[in-house]
mmCIF file of C-alpha atoms in Angstrom:
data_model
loop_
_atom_site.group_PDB
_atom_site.id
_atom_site.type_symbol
_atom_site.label_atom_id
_atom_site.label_comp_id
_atom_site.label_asym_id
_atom_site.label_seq_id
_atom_site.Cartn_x
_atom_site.Cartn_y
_atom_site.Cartn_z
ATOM 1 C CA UNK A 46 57.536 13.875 -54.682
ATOM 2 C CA UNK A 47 60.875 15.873 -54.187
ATOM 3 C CA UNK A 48 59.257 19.164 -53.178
ATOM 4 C CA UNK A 49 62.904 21.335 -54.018
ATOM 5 C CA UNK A 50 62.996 19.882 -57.780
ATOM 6 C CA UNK A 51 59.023 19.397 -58.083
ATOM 7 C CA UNK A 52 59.729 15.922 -59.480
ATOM 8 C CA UNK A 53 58.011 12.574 -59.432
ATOM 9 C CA UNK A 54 59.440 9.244 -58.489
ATOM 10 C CA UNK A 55 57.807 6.517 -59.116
ATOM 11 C CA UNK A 56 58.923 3.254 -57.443
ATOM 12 C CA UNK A 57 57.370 0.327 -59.250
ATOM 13 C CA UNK A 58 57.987 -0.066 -62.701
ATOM 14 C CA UNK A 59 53.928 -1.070 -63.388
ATOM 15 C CA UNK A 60 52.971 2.522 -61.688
ATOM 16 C CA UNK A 61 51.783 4.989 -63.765
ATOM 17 C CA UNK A 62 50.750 8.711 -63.250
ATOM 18 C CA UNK A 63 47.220 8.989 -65.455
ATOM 19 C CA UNK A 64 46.588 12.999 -66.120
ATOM 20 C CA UNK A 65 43.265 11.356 -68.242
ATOM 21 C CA UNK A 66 40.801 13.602 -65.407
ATOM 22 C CA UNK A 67 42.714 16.937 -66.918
ATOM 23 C CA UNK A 68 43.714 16.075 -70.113
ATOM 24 C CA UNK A 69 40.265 17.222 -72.222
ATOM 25 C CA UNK A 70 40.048 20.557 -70.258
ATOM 26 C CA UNK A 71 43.623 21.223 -70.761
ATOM 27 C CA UNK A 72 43.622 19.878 -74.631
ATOM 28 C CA UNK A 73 40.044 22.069 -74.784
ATOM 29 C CA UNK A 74 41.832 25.214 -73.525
ATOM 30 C CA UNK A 75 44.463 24.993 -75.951
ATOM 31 C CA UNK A 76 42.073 25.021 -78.699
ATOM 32 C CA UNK A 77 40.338 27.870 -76.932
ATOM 33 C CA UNK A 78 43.563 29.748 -77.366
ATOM 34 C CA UNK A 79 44.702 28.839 -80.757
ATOM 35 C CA UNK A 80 41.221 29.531 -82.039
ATOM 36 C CA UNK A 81 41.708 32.863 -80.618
ATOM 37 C CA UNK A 82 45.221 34.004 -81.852
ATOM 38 C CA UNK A 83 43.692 32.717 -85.280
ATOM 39 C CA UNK A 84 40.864 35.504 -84.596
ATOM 40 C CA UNK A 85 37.684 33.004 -84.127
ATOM 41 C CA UNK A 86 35.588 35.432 -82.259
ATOM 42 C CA UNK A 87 32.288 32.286 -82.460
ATOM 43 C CA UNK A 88 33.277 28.897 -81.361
ATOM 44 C CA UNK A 89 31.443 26.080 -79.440
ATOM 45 C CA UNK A 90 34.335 23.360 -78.904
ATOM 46 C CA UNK A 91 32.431 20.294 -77.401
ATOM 47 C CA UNK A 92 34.887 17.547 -75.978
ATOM 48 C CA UNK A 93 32.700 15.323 -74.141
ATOM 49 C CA UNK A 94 31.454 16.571 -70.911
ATOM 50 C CA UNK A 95 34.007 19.698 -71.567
ATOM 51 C CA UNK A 96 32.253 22.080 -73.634
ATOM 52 C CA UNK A 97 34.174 25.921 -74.412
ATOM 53 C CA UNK A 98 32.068 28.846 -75.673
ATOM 54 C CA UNK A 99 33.667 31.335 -77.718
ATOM 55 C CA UNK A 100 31.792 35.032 -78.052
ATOM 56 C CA UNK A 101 28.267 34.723 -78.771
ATOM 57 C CA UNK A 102 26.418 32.429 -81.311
ATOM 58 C CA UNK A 103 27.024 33.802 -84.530
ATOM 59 C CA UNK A 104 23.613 32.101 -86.293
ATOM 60 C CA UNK A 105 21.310 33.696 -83.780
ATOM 61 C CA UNK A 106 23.447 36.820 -82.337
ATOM 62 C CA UNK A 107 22.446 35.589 -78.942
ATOM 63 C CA UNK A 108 24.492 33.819 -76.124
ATOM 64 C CA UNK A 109 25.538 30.153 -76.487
ATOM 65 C CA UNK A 110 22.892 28.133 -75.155
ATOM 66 C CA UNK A 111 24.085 25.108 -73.524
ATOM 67 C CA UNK A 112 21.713 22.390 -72.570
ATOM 68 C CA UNK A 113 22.524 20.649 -68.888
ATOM 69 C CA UNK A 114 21.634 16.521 -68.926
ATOM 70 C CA UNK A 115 18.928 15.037 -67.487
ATOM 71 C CA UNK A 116 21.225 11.964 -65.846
ATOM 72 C CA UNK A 117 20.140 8.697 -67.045
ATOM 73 C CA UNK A 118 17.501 10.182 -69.451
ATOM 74 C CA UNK A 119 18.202 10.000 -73.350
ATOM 75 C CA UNK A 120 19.819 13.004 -74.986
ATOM 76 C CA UNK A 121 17.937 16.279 -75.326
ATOM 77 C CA UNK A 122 16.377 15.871 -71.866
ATOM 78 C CA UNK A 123 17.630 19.120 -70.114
ATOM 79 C CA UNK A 124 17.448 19.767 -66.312
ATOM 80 C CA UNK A 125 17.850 23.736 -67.221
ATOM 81 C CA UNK A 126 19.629 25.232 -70.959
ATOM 82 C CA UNK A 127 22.615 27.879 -69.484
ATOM 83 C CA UNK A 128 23.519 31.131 -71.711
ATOM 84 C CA UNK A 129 27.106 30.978 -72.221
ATOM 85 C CA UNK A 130 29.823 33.301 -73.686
ATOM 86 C CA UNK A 131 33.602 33.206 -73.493
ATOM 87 C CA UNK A 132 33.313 30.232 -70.501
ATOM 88 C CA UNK A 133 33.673 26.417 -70.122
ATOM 89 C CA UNK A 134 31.360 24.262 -68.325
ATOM 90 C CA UNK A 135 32.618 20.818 -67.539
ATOM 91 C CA UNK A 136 29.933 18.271 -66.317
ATOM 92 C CA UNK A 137 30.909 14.848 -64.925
ATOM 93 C CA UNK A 138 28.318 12.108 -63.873
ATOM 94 C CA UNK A 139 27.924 8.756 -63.000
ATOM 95 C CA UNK A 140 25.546 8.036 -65.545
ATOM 96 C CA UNK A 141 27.786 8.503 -68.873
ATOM 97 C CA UNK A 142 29.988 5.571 -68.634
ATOM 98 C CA UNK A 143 28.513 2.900 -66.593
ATOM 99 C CA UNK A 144 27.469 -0.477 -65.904
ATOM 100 C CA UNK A 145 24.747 -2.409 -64.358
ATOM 101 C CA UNK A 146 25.784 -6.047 -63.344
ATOM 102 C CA UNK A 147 23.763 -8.351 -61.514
ATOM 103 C CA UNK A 148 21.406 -5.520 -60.180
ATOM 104 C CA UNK A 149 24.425 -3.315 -59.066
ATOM 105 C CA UNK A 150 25.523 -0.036 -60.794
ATOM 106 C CA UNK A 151 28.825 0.815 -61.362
ATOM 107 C CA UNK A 152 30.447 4.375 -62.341
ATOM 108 C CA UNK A 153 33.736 5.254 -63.762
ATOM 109 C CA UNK A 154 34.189 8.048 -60.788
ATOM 110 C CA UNK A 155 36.227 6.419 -58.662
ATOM 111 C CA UNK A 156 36.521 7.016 -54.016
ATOM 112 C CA UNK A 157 40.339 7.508 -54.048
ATOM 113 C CA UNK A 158 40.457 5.385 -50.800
ATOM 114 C CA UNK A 159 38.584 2.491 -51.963
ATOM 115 C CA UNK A 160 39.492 2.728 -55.874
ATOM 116 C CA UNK A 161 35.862 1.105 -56.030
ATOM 117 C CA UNK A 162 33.123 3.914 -57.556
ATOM 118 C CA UNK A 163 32.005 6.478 -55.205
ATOM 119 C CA UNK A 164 29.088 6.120 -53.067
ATOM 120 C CA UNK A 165 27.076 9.361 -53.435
ATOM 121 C CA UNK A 166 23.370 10.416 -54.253
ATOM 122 C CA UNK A 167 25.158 12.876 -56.713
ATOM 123 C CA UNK A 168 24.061 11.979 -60.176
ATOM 124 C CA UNK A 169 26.406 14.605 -61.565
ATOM 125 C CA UNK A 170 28.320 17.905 -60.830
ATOM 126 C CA UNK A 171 28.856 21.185 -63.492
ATOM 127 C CA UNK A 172 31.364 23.246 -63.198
ATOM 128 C CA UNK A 173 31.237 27.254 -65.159
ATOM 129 C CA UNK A 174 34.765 28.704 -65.055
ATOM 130 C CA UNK A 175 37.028 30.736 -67.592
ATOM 131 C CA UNK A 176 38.973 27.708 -68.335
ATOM 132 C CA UNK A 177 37.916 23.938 -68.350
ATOM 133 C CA UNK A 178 40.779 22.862 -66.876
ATOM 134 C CA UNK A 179 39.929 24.570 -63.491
ATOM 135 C CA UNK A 180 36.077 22.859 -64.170
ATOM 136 C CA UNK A 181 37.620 19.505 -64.517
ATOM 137 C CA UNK A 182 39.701 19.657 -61.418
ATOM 138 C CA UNK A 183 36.633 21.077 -59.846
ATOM 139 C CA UNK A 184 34.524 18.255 -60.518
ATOM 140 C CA UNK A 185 37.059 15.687 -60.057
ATOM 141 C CA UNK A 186 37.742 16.710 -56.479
ATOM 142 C CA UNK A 187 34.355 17.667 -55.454
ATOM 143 C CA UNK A 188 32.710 14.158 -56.221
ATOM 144 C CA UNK A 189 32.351 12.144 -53.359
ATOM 145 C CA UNK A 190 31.860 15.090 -50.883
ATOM 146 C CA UNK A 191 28.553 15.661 -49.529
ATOM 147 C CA UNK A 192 26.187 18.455 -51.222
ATOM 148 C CA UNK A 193 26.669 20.876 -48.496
ATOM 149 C CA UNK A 194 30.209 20.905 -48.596
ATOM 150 C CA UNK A 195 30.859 21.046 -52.250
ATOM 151 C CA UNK A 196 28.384 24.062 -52.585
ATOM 152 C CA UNK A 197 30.140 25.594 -49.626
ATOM 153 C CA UNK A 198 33.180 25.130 -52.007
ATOM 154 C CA UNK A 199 31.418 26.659 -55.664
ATOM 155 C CA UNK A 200 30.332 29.544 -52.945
ATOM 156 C CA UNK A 201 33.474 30.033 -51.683
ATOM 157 C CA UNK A 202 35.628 30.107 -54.598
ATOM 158 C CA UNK A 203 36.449 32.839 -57.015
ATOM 159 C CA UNK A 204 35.640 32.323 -60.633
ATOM 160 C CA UNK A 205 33.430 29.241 -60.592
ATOM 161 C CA UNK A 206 29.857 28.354 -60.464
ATOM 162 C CA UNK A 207 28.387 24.718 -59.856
ATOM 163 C CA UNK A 208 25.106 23.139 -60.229
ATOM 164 C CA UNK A 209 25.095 19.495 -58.633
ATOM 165 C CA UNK A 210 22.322 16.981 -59.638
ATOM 166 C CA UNK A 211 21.578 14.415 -57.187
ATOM 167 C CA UNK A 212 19.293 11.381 -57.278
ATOM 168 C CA UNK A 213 16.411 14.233 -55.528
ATOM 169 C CA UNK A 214 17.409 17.668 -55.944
ATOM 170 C CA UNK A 215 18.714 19.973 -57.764
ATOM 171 C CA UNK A 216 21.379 22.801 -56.362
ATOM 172 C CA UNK A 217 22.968 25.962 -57.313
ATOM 173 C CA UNK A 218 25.946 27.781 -56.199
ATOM 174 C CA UNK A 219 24.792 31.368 -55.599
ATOM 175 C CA UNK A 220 25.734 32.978 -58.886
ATOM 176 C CA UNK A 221 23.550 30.479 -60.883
ATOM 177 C CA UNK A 222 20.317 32.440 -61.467
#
């Protein structure tokens, strides 16, 4: 990294530089934004473990009402439904894309120092922020740390709220009633 022209060097021609972690919250923001210069004042965009809320639900005048996953439970089994309006919640988890080989599990979340999955009890980790971008950095980074630690982090930080699943528990940041 040259730090005076903020540009990347990469020295093997077989490197790459994969922005895939960021990509949906960024590509889920920008819809966010055109939607609003087109003057969408109700929109649920849903990318995936990225999910946008617009205003309130038009149908029923109320909040969005976004429902949290159970992890490894089929769909519709919800640890808690969250109201939402004009927010992004990003959720990553080991259980969404996954394998079980010979008795072992294996996650797509990867340990940065051992590029094999990340040992944690952490089933998954939620981030509520203005923009999903800053949710899917949050999630990214905070996966692998112990509990304690990444709700010292939600606590600590302005403009985002976590809830972390583990294999036991489950834990809020403060402003998660």
């Amino acid at each position: 990294l040259n730090e005076e022209t903020q540009h990347v060097y990469l020295t093997d021609k077989k490197m790459e530089i994969d922005l895939g972690c960021l990509a949906k919250g960024y590509i889920a923001d920008l819809l966010k934004t055109y939607l609003m210069k087109e003057d969408v004042s109700s929109a649920l965009i849903n990318l995936g473990g990225n999910i946008v809320t617009i205003g309130q639900n038009i149908k029923s005048g109320k909040l969005w009402r976004i429902g949290l996953q159970v992890p490894f439970k089929e769909r519709k089994n919800h640890e808690m439904i969250l109201p939402l309006e004009d927010s992004s919640i990003v959720t990553s988890g080991v259980y969404e894309r996954e394998l079980n080989l010979e008795g072992k599990h294996y996650h797509h979340i990867l340990d940065p120092k051992t590029g094999y999955p990340v040992e944690t009890s952490v089933q998954s980790i939620s981030i509520i922020s203005d923009r999903s971008v800053i949710g899917e950095a949050y999630t990214s980074m905070l996966f692998g740390e112990d509990i304690e630690t990444a709700l010292n982090m939600m606590d600590n930080t302005f403009g985002i709220e976590g809830i972390i699943i583990s294999e036991t528990n489950v834990f809020k940041s403060r402003g998660i009633k």
